[in-house]
């Protein structure tokens, strides 16, 4: 990418905005708090499972979602289901998310955490 | 392809402190809707936390996003009939979750991938740089900040526009802007989270700051203990260079700005601005007297603005959305939001952002979900080692710079530690003071000697050797340190001592006069005893004592051998019958 001028930046931002409406993704909180709680292992499980099962879902990383008491935190968005934040997602829970949420479209028990934020 | 459920019901017992009845209620609910579940019409989920506390059984129904609170078992049939089978709301049970958090600084944290500049751009990233460089003069930028009312988030709360304006008005061939990411308060990690979760927002704040004051060079001063933050900031800087957002002639505007990282070795005092400057210059990180202030004479003698990470992360939003918008959030004197690292005896510890003016009680109870184990809250500590404690009866105070100062604490950088009955206030004061004594650079005597002497007195008191004159001596040394220390470290190090003495004097007196610590924290002042009348001789304490200090048998009963006891409190913890007593150092009367 070459150095941009003002107009380039504007154009690029608009393009990116149009593209950024992703509907299917798994997002893992990978800041220090998440990593200390095992977010890397969790991430790796999702990566392996997505490849193994050939799932059409994007795997992403993000920073701290704030609920450090429930790390590792994972946000899952899938068409037809509410976007949920799962907490305390260890390796076993990551497998359950793939099997139950992604494959069977059933939200996993005991791991949903909700955060109320005003914009 | 599997058909998704039409409705999803989230269930949570929000009164759960010890016994959680979520599963029980979910079972009842499921019974009512079994045929619907089989038809994939509805699915019932036991949630872990709906962000609502103390409202009994809470039920959320998706996709209508109906919330019901304080639901009783007998209400379930009606909810199923009207809101699951039908699409109505049962008004009498309807509840709207009260969102206490507002995200300005953390707007992108946990949302975007911090390693991808494109994700930042897609969230209106670098729109402030674009706006400033294309349509605003440096004076306009400072004016906008003035309107916003933004004050420094590094602790002092100095108006940001004023600092920028001082530096702007000094004539100099070279000026600098520095981002203070030294974050040394124990328990605080707001700045780390911002740098790790949204590094571009801070870079953008620095570019705008550089433009406003006329600096062509900026530094991030980040402690080396933050390797991931360093890595992500470096990556973000590289990406910004590649896109033409840093370096020569940014976006073709003619403005040039370079940015570099400098690592700190983790000394607390290097967060102090003059020590920080010395450290960047390659000198020993010790403070120097001010004035001259860095905005007049800073790094290498040039005008330098030093701002905290969170202060800078606010800047792009202020310029994009306007100072007027920003100033609608917060209180009269303190605008915007504040990020806190909420920790200690709170159920949900984590990173939170609330508008200034939110009360401490709302923060602990509504955002933090209350105190762990349902215990009584004793105090909230803010401002880290430079701050103080705010007792339970003052928790309804709205958080802003002035209120916290009036109560003998400070806003600080945003550490907030919740304390309950198990915390000893003398011990807390000793902990923070010990931190400052360890971190004192030793340059000035009031801090070096005063801190050491003060700590000695607190240690004496917690060891059960305190005398009444000690309390008087403590006050005197505190005053001397506050008045005579060279920098903020020594000036504020006595704050935790002063504020615990102010609100919890009776605990100090108990330690000194009665040689007792009510919380059981000061090991030398307590003694564990078995209350024989309550003891059922189950032997749990006997089995669990790590030093075999409990002797006896199930037939004869058990006794704690005081000479062997290490006061670990294990027996107290495992006794289910409340038969272990924490008493003062002197033997308890009612023994057999
Ligand atoms: C002992 C000591 C430690 C400090 N540590 C920090 C720190 O870690 N981060 C920070 O931003 N400010 C820290 N400060 C405050 C800075 O000196 C300075 O006021 C601040 O960075 C200014 O930024 P602001 O105006 O954006 O708040 C510390 C001050 C003292 C006295």
XYZ file of C-alpha atoms in Angstrom, chain B:
592
model
C -29.034 -27.155 6.671
C -30.368 -27.143 10.206
C -33.312 -24.880 10.881
C -32.458 -22.294 13.545
C -34.710 -21.930 16.581
C -37.360 -19.252 16.274
C -36.949 -18.021 19.821
C -34.198 -18.358 22.345
C -34.777 -17.933 26.036
C -31.877 -17.020 28.340
C -32.373 -17.780 31.991
C -30.349 -16.628 34.982
C -30.872 -16.524 38.717
C -29.400 -13.085 39.417
C -29.656 -13.427 43.165
C -27.196 -16.270 43.029
C -24.340 -15.672 45.386
C -23.763 -19.114 46.793
C -26.603 -21.312 45.536
C -27.435 -20.708 41.900
C -30.957 -21.778 41.001
C -30.529 -21.146 37.264
C -30.542 -24.838 36.408
C -33.632 -25.433 38.520
C -35.582 -22.642 36.843
C -34.381 -23.629 33.387
C -35.694 -27.145 34.103
C -39.124 -25.794 35.007
C -39.178 -23.543 31.982
C -38.178 -26.357 29.659
C -41.006 -28.546 30.957
C -43.528 -25.943 29.854
C -42.089 -25.625 26.381
C -40.994 -29.197 25.673
C -43.179 -29.690 22.551
C -42.000 -26.328 21.218
C -38.370 -27.323 21.724
C -38.923 -30.454 19.697
C -40.380 -28.398 16.854
C -37.327 -26.115 17.047
C -39.620 -23.246 17.926
C -37.809 -22.351 21.126
C -34.540 -23.141 22.866
C -33.752 -22.583 26.531
C -30.247 -21.529 27.597
C -28.829 -21.270 31.090
C -26.781 -18.101 30.981
C -23.700 -17.521 33.104
C -24.240 -13.790 33.574
C -26.792 -11.475 31.985
C -25.155 -8.354 33.341
C -28.071 -7.870 35.755
C -27.658 -8.433 39.485
C -29.930 -8.878 42.453
C -33.110 -8.960 40.364
C -34.153 -12.530 41.090
C -34.911 -14.811 38.191
C -34.209 -12.969 34.948
C -35.475 -14.179 31.600
C -34.450 -12.756 28.262
C -36.264 -13.674 25.091
C -34.632 -13.377 21.690
C -35.297 -12.048 19.032
C -37.811 -9.711 20.697
C -35.219 -8.782 23.338
C -37.770 -8.824 26.097
C -36.355 -8.932 29.612
C -38.286 -10.118 32.643
C -36.953 -9.722 36.157
C -37.949 -11.012 39.594
C -39.917 -13.760 37.914
C -41.574 -16.270 40.246
C -42.186 -19.900 39.368
C -45.900 -19.241 39.070
C -45.240 -16.539 36.434
C -43.549 -18.930 34.042
C -46.753 -20.372 32.543
C -47.977 -16.894 31.673
C -44.649 -15.895 30.123
C -44.677 -19.014 27.968
C -48.248 -18.446 26.876
C -47.929 -14.769 26.057
C -44.322 -14.228 25.029
C -43.182 -17.584 23.685
C -46.307 -18.923 22.028
C -47.528 -15.366 21.478
C -45.527 -12.224 20.858
C -46.778 -10.057 23.676
C -45.004 -8.561 26.638
C -46.108 -9.313 30.184
C -45.863 -5.712 31.357
C -45.949 -6.463 35.043
C -42.648 -8.366 34.811
C -40.932 -6.375 32.089
C -37.509 -4.998 32.938
C -35.055 -2.831 31.080
C -31.424 -3.459 31.858
C -29.785 -0.310 33.004
C -26.569 0.092 31.038
C -24.117 1.839 33.328
C -21.184 1.534 30.985
C -20.476 3.965 28.183
C -17.602 3.232 25.880
C -15.673 6.137 24.472
C -12.075 5.186 25.189
C -12.790 1.484 24.870
C -14.933 2.017 21.766
C -12.871 -0.412 19.723
C -11.441 -2.625 22.451
C -12.775 -6.112 22.006
C -14.392 -5.047 18.756
C -11.601 -4.773 16.228
C -8.468 -6.760 15.549
C -5.783 -4.447 16.974
C -3.253 -5.787 14.515
C -5.213 -4.671 11.456
C -5.218 -0.974 10.645
C -8.051 -1.571 8.165
C -10.394 -2.593 10.971
C -9.598 0.654 12.753
C -10.232 2.625 9.564
C -13.588 0.907 9.103
C -14.615 2.181 12.553
C -13.967 5.810 11.540
C -10.321 5.488 12.414
C -8.035 8.384 11.459
C -11.101 10.484 10.708
C -9.862 12.980 13.298
C -6.450 13.235 11.636
C -8.192 13.682 8.313
C -10.463 16.398 9.683
C -7.733 18.229 11.572
C -5.216 18.239 8.740
C -7.736 19.236 6.093
C -9.843 21.807 7.869
C -8.565 22.909 11.267
C -5.801 25.163 12.505
C -3.818 24.124 15.593
C -5.716 26.812 17.516
C -9.022 25.283 16.400
C -7.894 21.913 17.727
C -7.013 23.377 21.101
C -10.318 25.264 21.164
C -12.210 22.030 20.514
C -10.395 20.339 23.383
C -11.205 23.288 25.602
C -14.874 22.883 24.746
C -14.704 19.195 25.514
C -13.424 19.781 29.033
C -11.047 16.828 28.741
C -8.691 16.534 31.718
C -5.632 14.323 32.062
C -6.360 10.715 32.894
C -2.884 10.002 34.259
C -3.917 11.029 37.726
C -3.648 14.783 38.137
C -6.620 15.811 36.034
C -4.903 18.821 34.486
C -6.926 20.313 31.582
C -5.442 18.879 28.410
C -6.142 21.933 26.259
C -4.211 24.121 28.680
C -1.156 21.896 28.626
C -1.248 21.871 24.823
C -1.721 25.599 24.727
C 1.326 26.249 26.930
C 3.497 24.156 24.645
C 1.947 25.687 21.533
C 2.819 29.196 22.712
C 6.498 28.544 23.338
C 8.715 29.406 20.378
C 11.082 26.560 19.637
C 12.687 24.824 16.661
C 11.700 21.467 18.101
C 8.880 20.245 20.330
C 7.853 16.811 21.487
C 4.779 14.892 22.538
C 5.123 11.859 24.769
C 2.600 9.177 25.568
C 2.992 8.059 29.157
C 2.390 4.310 29.133
C 4.369 3.545 32.234
C 1.312 2.445 34.232
C 2.854 1.384 37.496
C -0.020 1.375 40.008
C -0.527 -2.063 41.497
C -3.732 -3.564 40.139
C -4.117 -1.117 37.266
C -4.096 -2.248 33.652
C -6.333 0.207 31.802
C -3.566 1.644 29.656
C -2.175 -1.753 28.789
C -5.614 -2.857 27.625
C -6.062 0.208 25.444
C -2.636 -0.220 23.839
C -3.244 -3.914 23.291
C -6.816 -3.564 22.143
C -6.791 -0.344 20.127
C -3.270 1.039 19.597
C -4.231 3.188 16.609
C -6.546 5.353 18.701
C -3.585 6.437 20.836
C -1.367 6.979 17.799
C -4.111 9.095 16.266
C -4.347 11.129 19.475
C -0.610 11.744 19.314
C -0.670 12.879 15.700
C -3.430 15.363 16.534
C -1.504 16.512 19.604
C 1.672 16.903 17.607
C -0.147 19.020 15.058
C -1.765 21.174 17.751
C 1.423 22.006 19.636
C 3.714 22.053 16.610
C 5.746 18.946 17.400
C 7.248 16.844 14.667
C 8.288 14.010 16.907
C 6.567 11.813 19.458
C 7.556 9.032 21.814
C 5.672 6.201 23.407
C 7.172 5.463 26.811
C 6.046 1.911 27.569
C 7.241 -0.279 30.388
C 9.154 -3.339 29.253
C 6.837 -5.562 31.312
C 4.197 -4.955 28.634
C 5.662 -6.982 25.751
C 2.377 -7.538 23.959
C 1.458 -3.848 24.140
C 4.890 -2.962 22.767
C 4.548 -5.438 19.933
C 1.089 -4.200 18.961
C 2.010 -0.525 19.179
C 5.105 -1.115 17.038
C 3.037 -2.963 14.493
C 0.468 -0.180 14.467
C 3.190 2.454 14.020
C 4.626 0.506 11.076
C 1.203 0.261 9.470
C 0.548 3.966 9.975
C 3.858 4.780 8.265
C 3.003 2.507 5.393
C -0.356 4.232 4.891
C 1.160 7.692 5.016
C -0.395 8.543 8.382
C 3.023 9.032 9.948
C 6.271 10.377 8.527
C 6.848 13.120 5.971
C 3.935 15.104 4.598
C 1.079 13.194 6.214
C -1.787 12.639 3.756
C -0.233 15.282 1.559
C -1.017 18.009 4.098
C 2.518 19.234 4.569
C 2.509 18.220 8.257
C 5.239 15.723 9.223
C 5.321 13.660 12.365
C 7.505 10.753 13.504
C 6.762 8.298 16.269
C 9.018 5.936 18.192
C 8.811 3.656 21.201
C 11.090 3.985 24.230
C 11.051 1.247 26.832
C 10.897 1.839 30.545
C 12.451 -0.612 32.963
C 9.439 -0.652 35.224
C 10.315 1.812 37.981
C 7.154 3.425 39.347
C 8.827 6.810 39.643
C 9.528 6.851 35.889
C 5.809 7.445 35.389
C 6.377 10.873 36.928
C 6.866 13.222 34.013
C 10.251 14.705 34.824
C 11.714 11.303 35.745
C 10.220 9.910 32.540
C 11.962 12.595 30.514
C 15.278 11.846 32.226
C 14.780 8.174 31.441
C 14.178 8.853 27.737
C 17.268 11.050 27.680
C 19.236 8.015 28.830
C 19.805 9.367 32.311
C 18.886 7.860 35.622
C 15.107 8.059 36.061
C 14.775 10.526 38.909
C 12.495 13.552 39.102
C 13.625 17.159 39.112
C 11.900 20.158 40.677
C 9.181 21.901 38.657
C 8.864 24.615 37.367
C 9.987 24.763 34.686
C 7.205 22.458 33.573
C 7.865 20.096 30.669
C 5.478 22.040 28.447
C 8.003 24.890 28.646
C 11.224 22.944 29.085
C 10.995 19.195 28.689
C 12.753 16.520 26.690
C 16.253 17.719 25.754
C 15.227 21.116 27.055
C 12.493 21.495 24.436
C 8.770 22.137 25.034
C 7.184 18.762 25.633
C 3.651 17.609 26.232
C 3.250 14.425 28.240
C -0.127 12.776 28.180
C -1.479 9.572 29.506
C -2.635 6.758 27.175
C -6.291 7.173 28.063
C -6.161 10.964 27.656
C -4.805 10.504 24.132
C -7.312 7.795 23.241
C -10.087 10.306 23.975
C -8.688 12.880 21.551
C -9.768 11.348 18.192
C -13.365 10.928 19.361
C -13.501 14.497 20.634
C -12.368 15.849 17.281
C -14.578 13.559 15.228
C -17.727 14.006 17.278
C -17.020 17.458 18.654
C -16.086 18.907 22.035
C -19.712 19.818 22.691
C -20.792 16.237 22.379
C -18.042 15.079 24.728
C -18.943 17.660 27.330
C -22.484 16.312 27.580
C -21.021 13.232 29.289
C -19.920 13.536 32.909
C -20.245 16.091 35.679
C -19.831 19.845 35.887
C -16.077 19.733 36.429
C -15.171 16.315 35.047
C -16.213 15.537 31.512
C -16.302 12.309 29.615
C -15.851 8.812 30.912
C -13.264 7.048 33.027
C -11.859 3.581 32.548
C -11.290 1.625 35.744
C -9.615 -1.663 36.449
C -12.114 -3.006 38.958
C -10.517 -5.634 41.168
C -10.360 -6.925 44.721
C -13.335 -8.502 46.459
C -15.747 -7.771 43.648
C -17.584 -10.520 41.845
C -16.841 -9.424 38.301
C -13.397 -7.978 38.155
C -12.471 -6.425 34.872
C -12.022 -3.376 32.769
C -14.966 -1.009 32.888
C -15.767 2.398 31.484
C -18.395 4.617 33.082
C -19.410 8.245 32.663
C -17.880 10.569 35.253
C -20.467 11.071 37.941
C -21.413 7.419 38.280
C -21.434 6.550 41.964
C -18.973 4.115 43.455
C -21.850 1.999 44.662
C -23.295 1.708 41.164
C -19.888 0.681 39.911
C -19.454 -2.043 42.501
C -23.028 -3.319 42.634
C -24.372 -2.811 39.114
C -21.288 -3.131 36.976
C -19.189 -5.343 39.213
C -22.098 -7.514 40.324
C -21.500 -6.912 44.044
C -19.030 -8.276 46.526
C -17.742 -11.840 46.324
C -19.440 -14.400 48.493
C -22.131 -11.886 49.470
C -19.872 -10.407 52.169
C -20.228 -6.854 53.403
C -18.345 -4.201 51.505
C -16.028 -2.187 53.704
C -14.394 0.339 51.413
C -13.265 1.063 47.881
C -9.696 2.096 47.189
C -8.993 4.419 44.291
C -5.842 6.064 43.034
C -3.489 3.222 43.947
C -0.512 4.061 46.145
C -1.221 7.788 45.748
C -4.888 7.461 46.638
C -7.002 6.484 49.559
C -9.944 4.467 50.744
C -13.555 5.537 50.611
C -15.686 3.871 53.280
C -18.974 2.144 52.662
C -21.136 5.011 53.937
C -19.704 7.356 51.298
C -20.077 5.067 48.321
C -22.991 7.054 46.944
C -20.576 9.788 46.000
C -20.496 10.465 42.255
C -17.021 9.827 40.914
C -15.194 12.903 39.695
C -11.838 14.544 40.327
C -13.103 16.974 42.967
C -15.293 14.561 44.914
C -12.599 11.969 45.258
C -10.088 14.555 46.376
C -12.520 15.917 48.941
C -12.865 12.445 50.385
C -9.113 12.148 50.771
C -8.524 9.972 47.738
C -7.798 10.764 44.109
C -9.060 9.646 40.740
C -5.587 8.384 39.955
C -5.072 6.506 36.774
C -8.003 4.179 37.390
C -7.224 1.320 39.722
C -10.266 0.540 41.842
C -10.024 -2.096 44.522
C -13.042 -3.318 46.430
C -12.456 -4.300 50.051
C -14.636 -6.275 52.411
C -14.673 -7.287 56.060
C -11.726 -9.568 55.500
C -9.437 -6.650 54.713
C -7.500 -4.969 57.492
C -7.161 -1.249 56.897
C -3.817 -0.978 58.667
C -2.505 -3.794 56.545
C -3.798 -2.101 53.376
C -2.051 1.143 54.309
C 1.127 -0.822 54.981
C 0.883 -2.582 51.626
C 0.670 0.634 49.610
C 3.285 2.389 51.645
C 5.652 -0.548 51.244
C 5.181 -0.203 47.506
C 6.186 3.464 47.571
C 9.125 2.822 49.884
C 10.394 0.148 47.488
C 9.843 2.457 44.527
C 11.251 5.641 46.047
C 14.201 6.796 43.985
C 15.990 8.067 47.088
C 16.781 11.491 45.715
C 14.977 13.533 48.370
C 15.101 12.907 52.117
C 11.415 13.332 53.048
C 10.434 10.484 50.760
C 13.471 8.291 51.349
C 13.690 8.606 55.130
C 10.099 9.532 55.909
C 8.702 6.604 53.984
C 11.060 4.182 55.659
C 10.279 5.455 59.159
C 6.556 5.478 58.489
C 6.657 1.917 57.257
C 8.585 0.912 60.370
C 5.811 2.312 62.558
C 3.091 0.514 60.618
C 5.023 -2.713 60.826
C 5.419 -2.265 64.536
C 1.663 -1.783 64.896
C 0.745 -4.802 62.809
C 3.202 -6.890 64.803
C 1.346 -6.033 67.977
C 4.043 -3.761 69.356
C 2.396 -0.430 68.657
C 2.293 2.277 71.290
C -0.153 5.148 71.515
C 2.427 7.802 70.615
C 2.997 5.989 67.335
C -0.288 7.243 65.930
C 0.774 10.826 66.604
C 4.190 10.212 65.038
C 2.539 8.709 61.958
C 0.508 11.865 61.413
C 3.583 14.057 61.737
C 5.674 12.090 59.281
C 2.779 11.980 56.826
C 2.534 15.760 56.897
C 6.247 16.218 56.437
C 6.320 13.897 53.451
C 3.333 15.587 51.835
C 4.824 19.032 52.230
C 8.495 18.468 51.570
C 8.896 15.671 49.035
C 10.291 16.546 45.644
C 7.769 14.768 43.458
C 4.320 13.304 43.478
C 5.560 9.929 44.657
C 6.670 11.131 48.076
C 3.970 13.798 48.313
C 1.202 11.278 47.864
C 2.734 8.154 49.411
C 1.184 8.941 52.827
C -2.328 9.227 51.334
C -3.353 5.609 51.965
C -2.175 5.963 55.564
C -3.913 9.283 56.135
C -7.169 8.145 54.613
C -7.327 4.833 56.487
C -6.576 6.740 59.700
C -9.329 9.195 58.848
C -12.037 6.637 58.256
C -10.872 3.618 60.205
C -9.090 5.111 63.196
C -10.761 2.572 65.458
C -8.917 -0.210 63.670
C -5.582 1.463 64.320
C -6.542 1.902 67.960
C -7.587 -1.715 68.263
C -4.244 -2.810 66.911
C -2.377 -0.535 69.288
C -4.431 -0.723 72.475
C -6.146 -4.064 72.345
C -3.519 -5.782 70.219
C -6.228 -7.048 67.989
C -6.966 -7.232 64.275
C -10.661 -7.707 63.624
C -10.206 -9.015 60.115
C -7.678 -11.631 61.091
C -5.114 -10.303 58.615
C -2.351 -9.338 61.040
C -1.124 -12.755 62.001
C 0.782 -11.689 65.068
C -2.357 -10.219 66.565
C -4.665 -13.116 66.313
C -5.162 -16.525 67.673
C -7.386 -19.320 66.383
C -9.373 -21.246 68.956
C -11.791 -24.110 68.768
C -15.100 -23.252 70.422
C -15.680 -26.570 72.106
C -19.431 -26.019 72.536
C -19.857 -25.712 68.788
C -17.360 -28.348 67.747
C -18.889 -31.610 66.456
C -15.481 -33.336 66.346
C -15.643 -34.010 62.632
C -11.869 -33.726 62.406
C -11.808 -31.505 59.311
C -9.527 -28.964 60.974
C -7.269 -31.721 62.210
C -6.910 -33.221 58.725
C -6.390 -29.877 57.022
C -3.932 -28.227 59.367
C -0.714 -28.012 57.320
C 1.598 -27.899 60.343
C -0.058 -30.476 62.596
C -0.815 -27.838 65.178
C -4.185 -29.399 65.945
C -4.067 -32.348 68.297
C -6.697 -34.646 69.742
C -9.095 -37.230 68.382
C -12.715 -37.618 67.368
C -13.346 -39.230 70.740
C -11.660 -36.596 72.881
C -12.106 -33.488 70.753
C -9.463 -31.211 69.290
C -7.262 -28.374 70.512
C -5.063 -25.916 68.623
C -1.493 -25.857 69.925
C -0.716 -22.145 69.872
C 3.054 -22.588 69.806
C 2.829 -24.565 66.572
C 0.011 -22.611 64.877
C 1.156 -20.523 61.877
C -2.196 -18.669 61.671
C -2.838 -19.724 58.110
C -6.586 -19.784 58.745
C -7.116 -23.150 57.053
C -9.047 -24.573 60.047
C -11.330 -21.531 60.003
C -11.945 -21.992 56.312
C -12.779 -25.705 56.440
C -14.921 -25.688 59.593
C -18.541 -25.980 58.508
C -19.890 -25.420 62.004
C -18.475 -22.019 62.820
C -16.539 -23.611 65.634
C -13.273 -21.824 64.955
C -12.933 -18.413 66.504
C -10.541 -15.670 65.449
C -9.674 -14.008 68.703
C -7.228 -11.375 69.836
C -3.717 -12.324 70.838
C -4.712 -12.920 74.444
C -6.289 -16.309 75.132
C -10.040 -16.476 74.855
C -11.937 -16.880 78.103
C -14.430 -19.621 77.457
C -12.097 -22.546 76.986
C -12.543 -25.891 78.601
